mmCIF file of C-alpha atoms in Angstrom:
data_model
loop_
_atom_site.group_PDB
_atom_site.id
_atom_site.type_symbol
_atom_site.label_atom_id
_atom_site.label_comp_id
_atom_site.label_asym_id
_atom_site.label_seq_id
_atom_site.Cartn_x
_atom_site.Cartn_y
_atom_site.Cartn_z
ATOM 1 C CA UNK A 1 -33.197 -28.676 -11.773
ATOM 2 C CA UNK A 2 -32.441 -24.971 -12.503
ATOM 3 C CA UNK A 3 -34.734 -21.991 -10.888
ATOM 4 C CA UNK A 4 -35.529 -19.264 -12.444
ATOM 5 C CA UNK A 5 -36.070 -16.181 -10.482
ATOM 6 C CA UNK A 6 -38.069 -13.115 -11.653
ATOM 7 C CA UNK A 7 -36.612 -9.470 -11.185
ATOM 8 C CA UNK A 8 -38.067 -7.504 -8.849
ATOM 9 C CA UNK A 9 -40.928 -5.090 -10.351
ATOM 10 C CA UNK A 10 -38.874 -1.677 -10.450
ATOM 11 C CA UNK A 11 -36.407 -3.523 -12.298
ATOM 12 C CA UNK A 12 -39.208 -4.683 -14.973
ATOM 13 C CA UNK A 13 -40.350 -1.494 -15.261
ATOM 14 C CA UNK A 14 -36.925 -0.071 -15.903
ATOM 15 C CA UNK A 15 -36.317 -2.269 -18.690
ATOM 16 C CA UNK A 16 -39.701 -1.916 -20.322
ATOM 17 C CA UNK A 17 -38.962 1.877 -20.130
ATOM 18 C CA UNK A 18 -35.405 1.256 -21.518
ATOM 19 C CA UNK A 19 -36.968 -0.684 -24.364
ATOM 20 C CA UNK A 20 -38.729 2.475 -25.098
ATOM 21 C CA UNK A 21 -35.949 4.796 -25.628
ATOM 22 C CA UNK A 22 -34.110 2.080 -27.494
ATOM 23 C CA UNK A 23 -37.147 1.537 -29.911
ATOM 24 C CA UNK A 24 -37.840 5.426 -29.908
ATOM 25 C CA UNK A 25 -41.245 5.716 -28.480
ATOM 26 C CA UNK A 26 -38.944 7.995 -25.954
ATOM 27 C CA UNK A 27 -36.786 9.669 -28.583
ATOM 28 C CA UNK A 28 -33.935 11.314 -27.070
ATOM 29 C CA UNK A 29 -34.660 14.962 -25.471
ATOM 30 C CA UNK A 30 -38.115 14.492 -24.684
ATOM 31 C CA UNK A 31 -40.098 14.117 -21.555
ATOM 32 C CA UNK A 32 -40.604 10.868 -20.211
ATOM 33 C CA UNK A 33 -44.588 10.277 -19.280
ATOM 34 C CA UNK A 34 -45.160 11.678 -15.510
ATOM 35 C CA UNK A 35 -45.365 9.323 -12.482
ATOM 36 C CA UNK A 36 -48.909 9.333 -12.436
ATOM 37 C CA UNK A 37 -48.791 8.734 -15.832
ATOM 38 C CA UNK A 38 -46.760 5.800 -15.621
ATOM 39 C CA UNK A 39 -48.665 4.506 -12.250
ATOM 40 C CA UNK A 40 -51.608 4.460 -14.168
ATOM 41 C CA UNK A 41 -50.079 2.852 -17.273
ATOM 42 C CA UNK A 42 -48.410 0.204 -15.843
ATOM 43 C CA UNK A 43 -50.883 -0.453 -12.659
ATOM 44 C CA UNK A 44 -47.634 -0.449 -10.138
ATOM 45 C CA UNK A 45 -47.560 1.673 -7.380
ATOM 46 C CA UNK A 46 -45.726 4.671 -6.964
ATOM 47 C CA UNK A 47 -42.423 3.769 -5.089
ATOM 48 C CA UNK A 48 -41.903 0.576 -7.879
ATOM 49 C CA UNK A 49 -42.476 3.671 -10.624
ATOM 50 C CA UNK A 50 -40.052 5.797 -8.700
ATOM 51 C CA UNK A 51 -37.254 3.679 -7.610
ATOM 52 C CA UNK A 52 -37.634 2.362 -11.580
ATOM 53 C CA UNK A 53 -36.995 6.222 -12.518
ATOM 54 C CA UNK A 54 -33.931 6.201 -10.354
ATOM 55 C CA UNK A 55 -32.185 3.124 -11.841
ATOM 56 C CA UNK A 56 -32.310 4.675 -15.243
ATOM 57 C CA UNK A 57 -31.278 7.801 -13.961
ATOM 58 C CA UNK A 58 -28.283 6.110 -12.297
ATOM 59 C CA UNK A 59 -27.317 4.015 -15.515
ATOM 60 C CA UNK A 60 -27.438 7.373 -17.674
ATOM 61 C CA UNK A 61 -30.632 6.598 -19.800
ATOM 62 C CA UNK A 62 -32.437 9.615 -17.862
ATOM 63 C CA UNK A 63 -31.827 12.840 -15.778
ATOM 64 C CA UNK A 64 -33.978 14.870 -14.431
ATOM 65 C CA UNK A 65 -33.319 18.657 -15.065
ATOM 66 C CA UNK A 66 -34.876 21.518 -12.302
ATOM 67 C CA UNK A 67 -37.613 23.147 -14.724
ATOM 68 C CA UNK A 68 -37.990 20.433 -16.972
ATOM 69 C CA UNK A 69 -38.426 17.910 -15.476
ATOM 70 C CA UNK A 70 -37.257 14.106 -16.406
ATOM 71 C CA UNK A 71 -36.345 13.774 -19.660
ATOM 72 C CA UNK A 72 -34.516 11.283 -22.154
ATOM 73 C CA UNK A 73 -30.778 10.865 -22.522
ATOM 74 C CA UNK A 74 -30.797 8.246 -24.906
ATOM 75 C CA UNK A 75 -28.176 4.958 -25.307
ATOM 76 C CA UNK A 76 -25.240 5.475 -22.767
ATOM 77 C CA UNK A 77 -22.010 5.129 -22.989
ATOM 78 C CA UNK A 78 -21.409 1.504 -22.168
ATOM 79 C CA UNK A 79 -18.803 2.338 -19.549
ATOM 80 C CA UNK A 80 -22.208 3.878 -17.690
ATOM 81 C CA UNK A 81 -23.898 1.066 -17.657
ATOM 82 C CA UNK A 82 -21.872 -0.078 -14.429
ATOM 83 C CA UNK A 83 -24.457 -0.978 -11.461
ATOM 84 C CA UNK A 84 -22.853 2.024 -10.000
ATOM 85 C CA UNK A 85 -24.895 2.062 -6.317
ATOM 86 C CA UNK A 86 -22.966 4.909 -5.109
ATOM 87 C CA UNK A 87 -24.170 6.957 -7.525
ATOM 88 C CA UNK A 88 -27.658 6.500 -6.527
ATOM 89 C CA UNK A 89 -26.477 7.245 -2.964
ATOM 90 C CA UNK A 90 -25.256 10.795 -4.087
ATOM 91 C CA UNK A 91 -28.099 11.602 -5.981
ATOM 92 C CA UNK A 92 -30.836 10.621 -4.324
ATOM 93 C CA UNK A 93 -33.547 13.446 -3.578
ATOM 94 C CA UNK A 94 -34.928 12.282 -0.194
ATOM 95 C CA UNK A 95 -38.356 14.614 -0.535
ATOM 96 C CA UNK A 96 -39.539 12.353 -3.533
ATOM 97 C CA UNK A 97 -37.558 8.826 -2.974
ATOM 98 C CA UNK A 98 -38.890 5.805 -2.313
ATOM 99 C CA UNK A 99 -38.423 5.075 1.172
ATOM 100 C CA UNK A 100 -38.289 7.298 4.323
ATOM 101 C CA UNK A 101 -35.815 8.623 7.045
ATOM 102 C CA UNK A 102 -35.444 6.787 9.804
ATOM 103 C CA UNK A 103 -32.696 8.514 11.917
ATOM 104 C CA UNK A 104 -30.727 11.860 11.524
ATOM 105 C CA UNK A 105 -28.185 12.828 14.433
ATOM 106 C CA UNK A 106 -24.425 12.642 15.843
ATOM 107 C CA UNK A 107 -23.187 9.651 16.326
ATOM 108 C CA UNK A 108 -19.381 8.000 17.075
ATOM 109 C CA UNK A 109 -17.883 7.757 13.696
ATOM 110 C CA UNK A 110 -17.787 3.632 12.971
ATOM 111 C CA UNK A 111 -14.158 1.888 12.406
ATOM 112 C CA UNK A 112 -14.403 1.489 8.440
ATOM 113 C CA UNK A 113 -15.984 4.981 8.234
ATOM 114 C CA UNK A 114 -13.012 6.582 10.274
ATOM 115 C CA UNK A 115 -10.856 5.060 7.847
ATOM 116 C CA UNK A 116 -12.622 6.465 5.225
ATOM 117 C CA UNK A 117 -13.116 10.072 6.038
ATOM 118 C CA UNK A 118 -9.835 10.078 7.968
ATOM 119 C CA UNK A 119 -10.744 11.066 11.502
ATOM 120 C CA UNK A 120 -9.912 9.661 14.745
ATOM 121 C CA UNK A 121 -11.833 7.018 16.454
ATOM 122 C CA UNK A 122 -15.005 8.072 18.468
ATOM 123 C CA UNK A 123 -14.866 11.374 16.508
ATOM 124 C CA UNK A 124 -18.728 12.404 16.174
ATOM 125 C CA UNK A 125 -20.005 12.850 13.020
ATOM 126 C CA UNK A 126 -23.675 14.018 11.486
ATOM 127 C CA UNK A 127 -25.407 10.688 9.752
ATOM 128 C CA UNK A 128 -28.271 10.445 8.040
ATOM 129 C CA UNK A 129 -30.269 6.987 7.327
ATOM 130 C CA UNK A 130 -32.961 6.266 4.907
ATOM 131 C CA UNK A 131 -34.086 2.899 4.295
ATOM 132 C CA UNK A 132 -35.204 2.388 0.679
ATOM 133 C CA UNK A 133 -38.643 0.455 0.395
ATOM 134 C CA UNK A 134 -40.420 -1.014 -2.508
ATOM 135 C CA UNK A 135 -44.140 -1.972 -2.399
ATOM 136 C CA UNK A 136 -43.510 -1.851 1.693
ATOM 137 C CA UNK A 137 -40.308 -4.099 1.629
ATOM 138 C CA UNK A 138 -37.341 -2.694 2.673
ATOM 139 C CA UNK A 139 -34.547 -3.396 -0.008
ATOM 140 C CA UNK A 140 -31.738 -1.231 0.936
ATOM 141 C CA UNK A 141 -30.600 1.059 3.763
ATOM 142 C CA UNK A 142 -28.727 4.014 3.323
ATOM 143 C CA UNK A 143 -26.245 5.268 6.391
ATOM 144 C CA UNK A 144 -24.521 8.600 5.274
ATOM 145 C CA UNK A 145 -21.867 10.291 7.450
ATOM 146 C CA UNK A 146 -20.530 13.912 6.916
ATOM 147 C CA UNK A 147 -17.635 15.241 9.245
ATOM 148 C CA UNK A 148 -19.603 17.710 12.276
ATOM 149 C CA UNK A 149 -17.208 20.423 11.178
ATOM 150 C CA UNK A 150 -18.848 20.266 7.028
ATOM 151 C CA UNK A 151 -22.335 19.878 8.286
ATOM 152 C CA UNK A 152 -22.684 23.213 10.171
ATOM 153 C CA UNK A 153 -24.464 25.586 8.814
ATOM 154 C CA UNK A 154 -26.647 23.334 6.703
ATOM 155 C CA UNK A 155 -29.749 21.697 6.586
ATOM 156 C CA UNK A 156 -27.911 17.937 6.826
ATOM 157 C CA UNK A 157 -29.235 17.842 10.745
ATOM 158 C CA UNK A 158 -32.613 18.554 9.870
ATOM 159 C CA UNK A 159 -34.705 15.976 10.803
ATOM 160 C CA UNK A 160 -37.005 16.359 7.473
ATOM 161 C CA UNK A 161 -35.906 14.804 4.016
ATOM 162 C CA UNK A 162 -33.996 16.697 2.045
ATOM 163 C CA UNK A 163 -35.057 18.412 -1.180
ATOM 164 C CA UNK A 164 -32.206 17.520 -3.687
ATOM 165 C CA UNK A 165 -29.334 15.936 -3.378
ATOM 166 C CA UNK A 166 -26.984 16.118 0.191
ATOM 167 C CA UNK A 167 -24.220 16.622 -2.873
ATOM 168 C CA UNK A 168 -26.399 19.245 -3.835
ATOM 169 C CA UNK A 169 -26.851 21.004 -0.932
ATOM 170 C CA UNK A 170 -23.160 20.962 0.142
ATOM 171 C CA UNK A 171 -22.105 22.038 -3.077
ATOM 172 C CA UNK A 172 -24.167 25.458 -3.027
ATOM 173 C CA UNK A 173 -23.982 25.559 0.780
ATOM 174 C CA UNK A 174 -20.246 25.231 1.545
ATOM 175 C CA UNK A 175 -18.799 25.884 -1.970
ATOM 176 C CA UNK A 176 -17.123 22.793 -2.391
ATOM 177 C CA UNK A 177 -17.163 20.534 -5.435
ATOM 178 C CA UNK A 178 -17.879 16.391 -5.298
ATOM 179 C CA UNK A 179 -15.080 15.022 -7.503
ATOM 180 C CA UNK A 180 -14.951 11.486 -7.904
ATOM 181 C CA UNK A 181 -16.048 8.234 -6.050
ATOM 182 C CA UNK A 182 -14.575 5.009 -4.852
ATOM 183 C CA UNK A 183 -16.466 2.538 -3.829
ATOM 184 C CA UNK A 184 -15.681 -1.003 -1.671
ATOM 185 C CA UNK A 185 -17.822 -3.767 -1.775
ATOM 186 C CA UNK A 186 -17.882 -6.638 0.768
ATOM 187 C CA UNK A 187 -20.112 -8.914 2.309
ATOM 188 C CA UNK A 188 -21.148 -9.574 5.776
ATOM 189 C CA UNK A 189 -23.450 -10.625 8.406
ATOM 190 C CA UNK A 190 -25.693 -7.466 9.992
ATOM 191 C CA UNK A 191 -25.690 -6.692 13.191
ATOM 192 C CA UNK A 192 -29.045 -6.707 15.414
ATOM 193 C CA UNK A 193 -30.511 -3.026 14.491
ATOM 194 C CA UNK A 194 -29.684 -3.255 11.026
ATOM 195 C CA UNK A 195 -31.562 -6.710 10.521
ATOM 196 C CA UNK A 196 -34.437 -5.388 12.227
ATOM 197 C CA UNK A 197 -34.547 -2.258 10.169
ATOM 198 C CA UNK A 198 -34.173 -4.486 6.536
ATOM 199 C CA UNK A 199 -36.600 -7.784 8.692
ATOM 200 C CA UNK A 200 -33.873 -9.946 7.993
ATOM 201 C CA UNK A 201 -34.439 -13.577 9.249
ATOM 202 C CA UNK A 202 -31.252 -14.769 11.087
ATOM 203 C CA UNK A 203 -27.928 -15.768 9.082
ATOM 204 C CA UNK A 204 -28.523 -13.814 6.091
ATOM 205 C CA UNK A 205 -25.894 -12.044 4.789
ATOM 206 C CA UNK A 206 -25.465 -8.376 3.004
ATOM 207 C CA UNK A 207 -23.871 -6.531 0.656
ATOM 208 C CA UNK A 208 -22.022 -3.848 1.999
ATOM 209 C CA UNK A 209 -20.817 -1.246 -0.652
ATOM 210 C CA UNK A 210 -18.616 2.031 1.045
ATOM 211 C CA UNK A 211 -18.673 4.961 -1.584
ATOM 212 C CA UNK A 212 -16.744 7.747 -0.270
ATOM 213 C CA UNK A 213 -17.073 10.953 -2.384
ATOM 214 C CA UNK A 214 -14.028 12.826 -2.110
ATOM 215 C CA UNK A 215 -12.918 16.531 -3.730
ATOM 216 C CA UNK A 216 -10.395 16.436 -6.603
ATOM 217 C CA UNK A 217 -7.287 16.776 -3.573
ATOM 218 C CA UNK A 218 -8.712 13.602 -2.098
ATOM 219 C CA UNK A 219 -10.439 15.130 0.886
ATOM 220 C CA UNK A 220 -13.603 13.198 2.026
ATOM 221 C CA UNK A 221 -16.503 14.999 2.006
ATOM 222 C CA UNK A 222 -18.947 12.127 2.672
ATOM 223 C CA UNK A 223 -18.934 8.315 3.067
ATOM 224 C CA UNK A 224 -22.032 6.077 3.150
ATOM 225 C CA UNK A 225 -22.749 2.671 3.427
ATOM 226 C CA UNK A 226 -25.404 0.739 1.200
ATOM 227 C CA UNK A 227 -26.772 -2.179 2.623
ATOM 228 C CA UNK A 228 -28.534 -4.936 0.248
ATOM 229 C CA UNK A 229 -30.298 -8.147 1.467
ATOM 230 C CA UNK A 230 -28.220 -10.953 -0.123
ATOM 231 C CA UNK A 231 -31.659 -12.270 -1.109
ATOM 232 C CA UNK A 232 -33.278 -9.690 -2.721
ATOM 233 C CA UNK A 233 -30.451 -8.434 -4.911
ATOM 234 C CA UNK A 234 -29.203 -8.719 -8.377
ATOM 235 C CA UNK A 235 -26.169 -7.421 -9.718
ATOM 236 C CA UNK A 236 -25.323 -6.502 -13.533
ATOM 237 C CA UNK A 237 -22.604 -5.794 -15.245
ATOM 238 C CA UNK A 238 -21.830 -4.745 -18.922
ATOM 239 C CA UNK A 239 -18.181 -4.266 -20.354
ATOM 240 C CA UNK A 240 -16.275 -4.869 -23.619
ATOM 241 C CA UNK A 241 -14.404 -7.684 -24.219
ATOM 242 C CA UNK A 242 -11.672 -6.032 -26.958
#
């Protein structure tokens, strides 16, 4: 017997949106319809309509531009159609996400993160955590870690969700420049706070993907760690074949 299983509702809403553009009721250039708008239009609530915004943003068939707003990008390039998480990770606005901040502070720097931004064990670094909810599930949290040294003199420690981008804000704060991205992916069990935080029941796994955003000498300049219930995820992927 084969089961079908639906996608969740941001997802649905994403690719009724990306039907759109493709059939040009959003021609390229123009404004897509506001959230409020689209809340009303499509009767979901307003974290589905955001976190729908932010996949399409994150695939390249949107971007949202200060002063005007989100508008249409059209087809991407098929290379951007990657499920690129990291991305979202980067980009994500915390003042209008869909989720909330659940811990901000200096904490020992964690083994694989170490690694990562290449500092010695039990080195303290600034994180940030925001779990990611949809219609009051959690589907994701969010750990970020900065090095204490790049995180003075900026509002990273702040205990209040950021408005734009951490990228953002260490870009114009510190003068720096985010130049590409690698990420690892790997599965594992949680420990006890993190399946508390995401309401796992016990023995289910997640997806762990580590993007570390590094300047164009290599240097690390942030590393966080996605976490995705193995049961409420589904991953795509689009390439060419010649």
């Amino acid at each position: 017997m084969t089961y079908e299983v639906e996608p969740p509702k941001y997802v649905r809403l994403a690719q009724t949106l990306q039907r759109r553009i493709e059939d040009g009721t959003y021609p390229p250039g123009t404004r897509v319809p506001s959230e409020n708008q689209l809340v009303q239009t499509f009767g979901m609530s307003r974290p589905t309509v955001v976190r729908a915004l932010e996949l399409l943003k994150r695939d390249g068939w949107l971007e949202s531009r200060q002063g005007y707003g989100t508008t249409v990008r059209g087809r991407p390039e098929v290379v951007e159609q990657k499920d690129r998480r990291g991305r979202g990770a980067l980009e994500r606005d915390e003042s209008h996400a869909a989720g909330r901040l659940i811990e901000v502070g200096r904490v020992p720097v964690p083994p694989r993160v170490a690694s990562a931004l290449g500092l010695p064990k039990r080195t303290e670094v600034l994180v940030r955590r925001f779990l990611v909810e949809e219609d009051g599930e959690a589907v994701e949290l969010v750990s970020s870690y900065f090095p204490a040294g790049l995180a003075e003199g900026t509002e990273l420690g702040s205990g209040e969700p950021l408005s734009g981008s951490a990228r953002e804000h260490l870009e114009a704060r510190k003068k720096i420049r985010f130049d590409h991205v690698v990420e690892r992916v790997s599965a594992r069990l949680p420990d006890a706070s993190e399946a508390a935080v995401l309401d796992l029941p016990d023995g289910v796994p997640v997806l762990s993907v580590l993007v570390v955003a590094c300047d164009a000498s290599g240097r690390s300049l942030q590393v966080s760690e996605l976490l995705l219930p193995a049961d409420r995820q589904e991953l795509e992927d689009t390439y060419r074949v010649n």
